[in-house]
Amino acid sequence: MSQPEDERREALLTVTDVHKTFGSTEVLRGVDLTVHRGDVVAVIGASGSGKTTLLRCLNGLETPDRGVVEMDGGPRVDFATRPSRKVVHALRDRSAMVFQQHNLFPHRTVIQNVLEGPLVVQKRPVAEATAEAEALLARVGLADKRDAYPVQLSGGQQQRVGIVRALALHPDLLLFDEPTSALDPELVGEVLSLILELAREGWTMVIVTHELQFAREVANTVVFVDQGRVLESGPPSQVLRDPVEERTRQFVHRLLHPF
Ligand SMILES: Nc1ncnc2c1ncn2[C@@H]1O[C@H](COP(=O)(O)OP(=O)(O)OP(=O)(O)O)[C@@H](O)[C@H]1O
Ligand SMILES: [Mg+2]
């Protein structure tokens, strides 16, 4: 996509110079990132490069030391000014995160897990939220698991419930942190297909993934994170096939040729 056209598209999320230190380790060292409405951004990078920390900073689960995270329509959170809890919660409310492990409550049924956010956090009417949760479960082929407990589901089914739980919050932005890396290989496809469907429906998402073939198919932008910075970003055809940076080239090569 050409630069002028890119600039005309509406930015949903703008991240500017985000820094995060744990102890004496500076994990994020000035991250800049723009996500436009309808973008699917695949974030790739070596283990320990800061991908999970970055995602957590985007929805206020982690507090950057400094830098600005801004959502179109608000809030704009400048972490250098020690933002209030209220403004950080406002940031969190704009996105929903799907974790590596599904993180479902083990003692609650599927429908109870999905309804936790809409009812307890968002205080939406029970009948309306329940009808919507049931429709979402049906949509991902899990209507018959409505009253099952997480332990009674396969890993792929659990992760699909995790995605439904995120969708039920009506977020503007979906954040995925290696959504298939904890799954048995034969279960990966069902979760990736669902994410691909959501992408085609126009959901805006940021996906941390090591599945390069999937990234190539689903993403319009690939971001390579290296040592706490965005070293390179662009369309998959460029970053994955013909990267500018030598480190990107080495990383992609290693993933494609592990031994
Ligand atoms: N809560 C924490 N306390 C201390 N150090 C942390 C914390 N969270 C992350 N780190 C450190 O920050 C660095 C980046 O971690 P992060 O989880 O963001 O990497 P990652 O790119 O997601 O790696 P992976 O691909 O293995 O998931 C690592 O060195 C990690 O040990
Ligand atoms: Mg991680």
mmCIF file with all atom_site columns, C-alpha atoms in Angstrom, residues 10-13 35-39 71-75 90-97 122 166-175 202-206:
data_model
loop_
_atom_site.group_PDB
_atom_site.id
_atom_site.type_symbol
_atom_site.label_atom_id
_atom_site.label_alt_id
_atom_site.label_comp_id
_atom_site.label_asym_id
_atom_site.label_entity_id
_atom_site.label_seq_id
_atom_site.pdbx_PDB_ins_code
_atom_site.Cartn_x
_atom_site.Cartn_y
_atom_site.Cartn_z
_atom_site.occupancy
_atom_site.B_iso_or_equiv
_atom_site.pdbx_formal_charge
_atom_site.auth_seq_id
_atom_site.auth_comp_id
_atom_site.auth_asym_id
_atom_site.auth_atom_id
_atom_site.pdbx_PDB_model_num
ATOM 1  C CA . GLU A 1 10  ? -7.992  6.276   10.084 1.00 0.00 ? 10  GLU A CA 1
ATOM 2  C CA . ALA A 1 11  ? -5.599  5.406   12.909 1.00 0.00 ? 11  ALA A CA 1
ATOM 3  C CA . LEU A 1 12  ? -7.336  3.461   15.675 1.00 0.00 ? 12  LEU A CA 1
ATOM 4  C CA . LEU A 1 13  ? -4.293  2.984   17.897 1.00 0.00 ? 13  LEU A CA 1
ATOM 5  C CA . VAL A 1 35  ? -2.798  0.415   13.834 1.00 0.00 ? 35  VAL A CA 1
ATOM 6  C CA . HIS A 1 36  ? -5.513  1.628   11.457 1.00 0.00 ? 36  HIS A CA 1
ATOM 7  C CA . ARG A 1 37  ? -9.133  0.530   11.571 1.00 0.00 ? 37  ARG A CA 1
ATOM 8  C CA . GLY A 1 38  ? -9.452  -2.836  9.849  1.00 0.00 ? 38  GLY A CA 1
ATOM 9  C CA . ASP A 1 39  ? -5.723  -3.548  10.063 1.00 0.00 ? 39  ASP A CA 1
ATOM 10 C CA . MET A 1 71  ? -6.989  5.196   20.916 1.00 0.00 ? 71  MET A CA 1
ATOM 11 C CA . ASP A 1 72  ? -9.012  7.157   18.399 1.00 0.00 ? 72  ASP A CA 1
ATOM 12 C CA . GLY A 1 73  ? -11.982 8.526   20.322 1.00 0.00 ? 73  GLY A CA 1
ATOM 13 C CA . GLY A 1 74  ? -10.004 8.312   23.571 1.00 0.00 ? 74  GLY A CA 1
ATOM 14 C CA . PRO A 1 75  ? -8.340  7.855   25.814 1.00 0.00 ? 75  PRO A CA 1
ATOM 15 C CA . ALA A 1 90  ? -10.727 3.421   29.801 1.00 0.00 ? 90  ALA A CA 1
ATOM 16 C CA . LEU A 1 91  ? -7.819  2.233   27.647 1.00 0.00 ? 91  LEU A CA 1
ATOM 17 C CA . ARG A 1 92  ? -8.346  -1.378  28.704 1.00 0.00 ? 92  ARG A CA 1
ATOM 18 C CA . ASP A 1 93  ? -12.033 -1.189  27.781 1.00 0.00 ? 93  ASP A CA 1
ATOM 19 C CA . ARG A 1 94  ? -11.247 -0.454  24.143 1.00 0.00 ? 94  ARG A CA 1
ATOM 20 C CA . SER A 1 95  ? -9.499  -3.775  23.505 1.00 0.00 ? 95  SER A CA 1
ATOM 21 C CA . ALA A 1 96  ? -9.774  -7.429  24.457 1.00 0.00 ? 96  ALA A CA 1
ATOM 22 C CA . MET A 1 97  ? -6.935  -9.868  24.775 1.00 0.00 ? 97  MET A CA 1
ATOM 23 C CA . GLN A 1 122 ? -20.048 -3.950  31.611 1.00 0.00 ? 122 GLN A CA 1
ATOM 24 C CA . ALA A 1 166 ? -13.139 -11.427 23.880 1.00 0.00 ? 166 ALA A CA 1
ATOM 25 C CA . LEU A 1 167 ? -15.750 -10.764 21.157 1.00 0.00 ? 167 LEU A CA 1
ATOM 26 C CA . ALA A 1 168 ? -18.542 -10.555 23.748 1.00 0.00 ? 168 ALA A CA 1
ATOM 27 C CA . LEU A 1 169 ? -16.880 -7.445  25.161 1.00 0.00 ? 169 LEU A CA 1
ATOM 28 C CA . HIS A 1 170 ? -17.460 -5.561  21.876 1.00 0.00 ? 170 HIS A CA 1
ATOM 29 C CA . PRO A 1 171 ? -13.871 -4.305  21.757 1.00 0.00 ? 171 PRO A CA 1
ATOM 30 C CA . ASP A 1 172 ? -12.593 -2.040  19.007 1.00 0.00 ? 172 ASP A CA 1
ATOM 31 C CA . LEU A 1 173 ? -9.317  -3.916  18.958 1.00 0.00 ? 173 LEU A CA 1
ATOM 32 C CA . LEU A 1 174 ? -8.546  -7.613  19.439 1.00 0.00 ? 174 LEU A CA 1
ATOM 33 C CA . LEU A 1 175 ? -5.130  -8.550  20.815 1.00 0.00 ? 175 LEU A CA 1
ATOM 34 C CA . GLY A 1 202 ? -13.094 -6.485  9.313  1.00 0.00 ? 202 GLY A CA 1
ATOM 35 C CA . TRP A 1 203 ? -12.052 -6.816  12.958 1.00 0.00 ? 203 TRP A CA 1
ATOM 36 C CA . THR A 1 204 ? -8.974  -4.786  13.807 1.00 0.00 ? 204 THR A CA 1
ATOM 37 C CA . MET A 1 205 ? -6.372  -6.993  15.413 1.00 0.00 ? 205 MET A CA 1
ATOM 38 C CA . VAL A 1 206 ? -2.811  -7.282  16.598 1.00 0.00 ? 206 VAL A CA 1
#
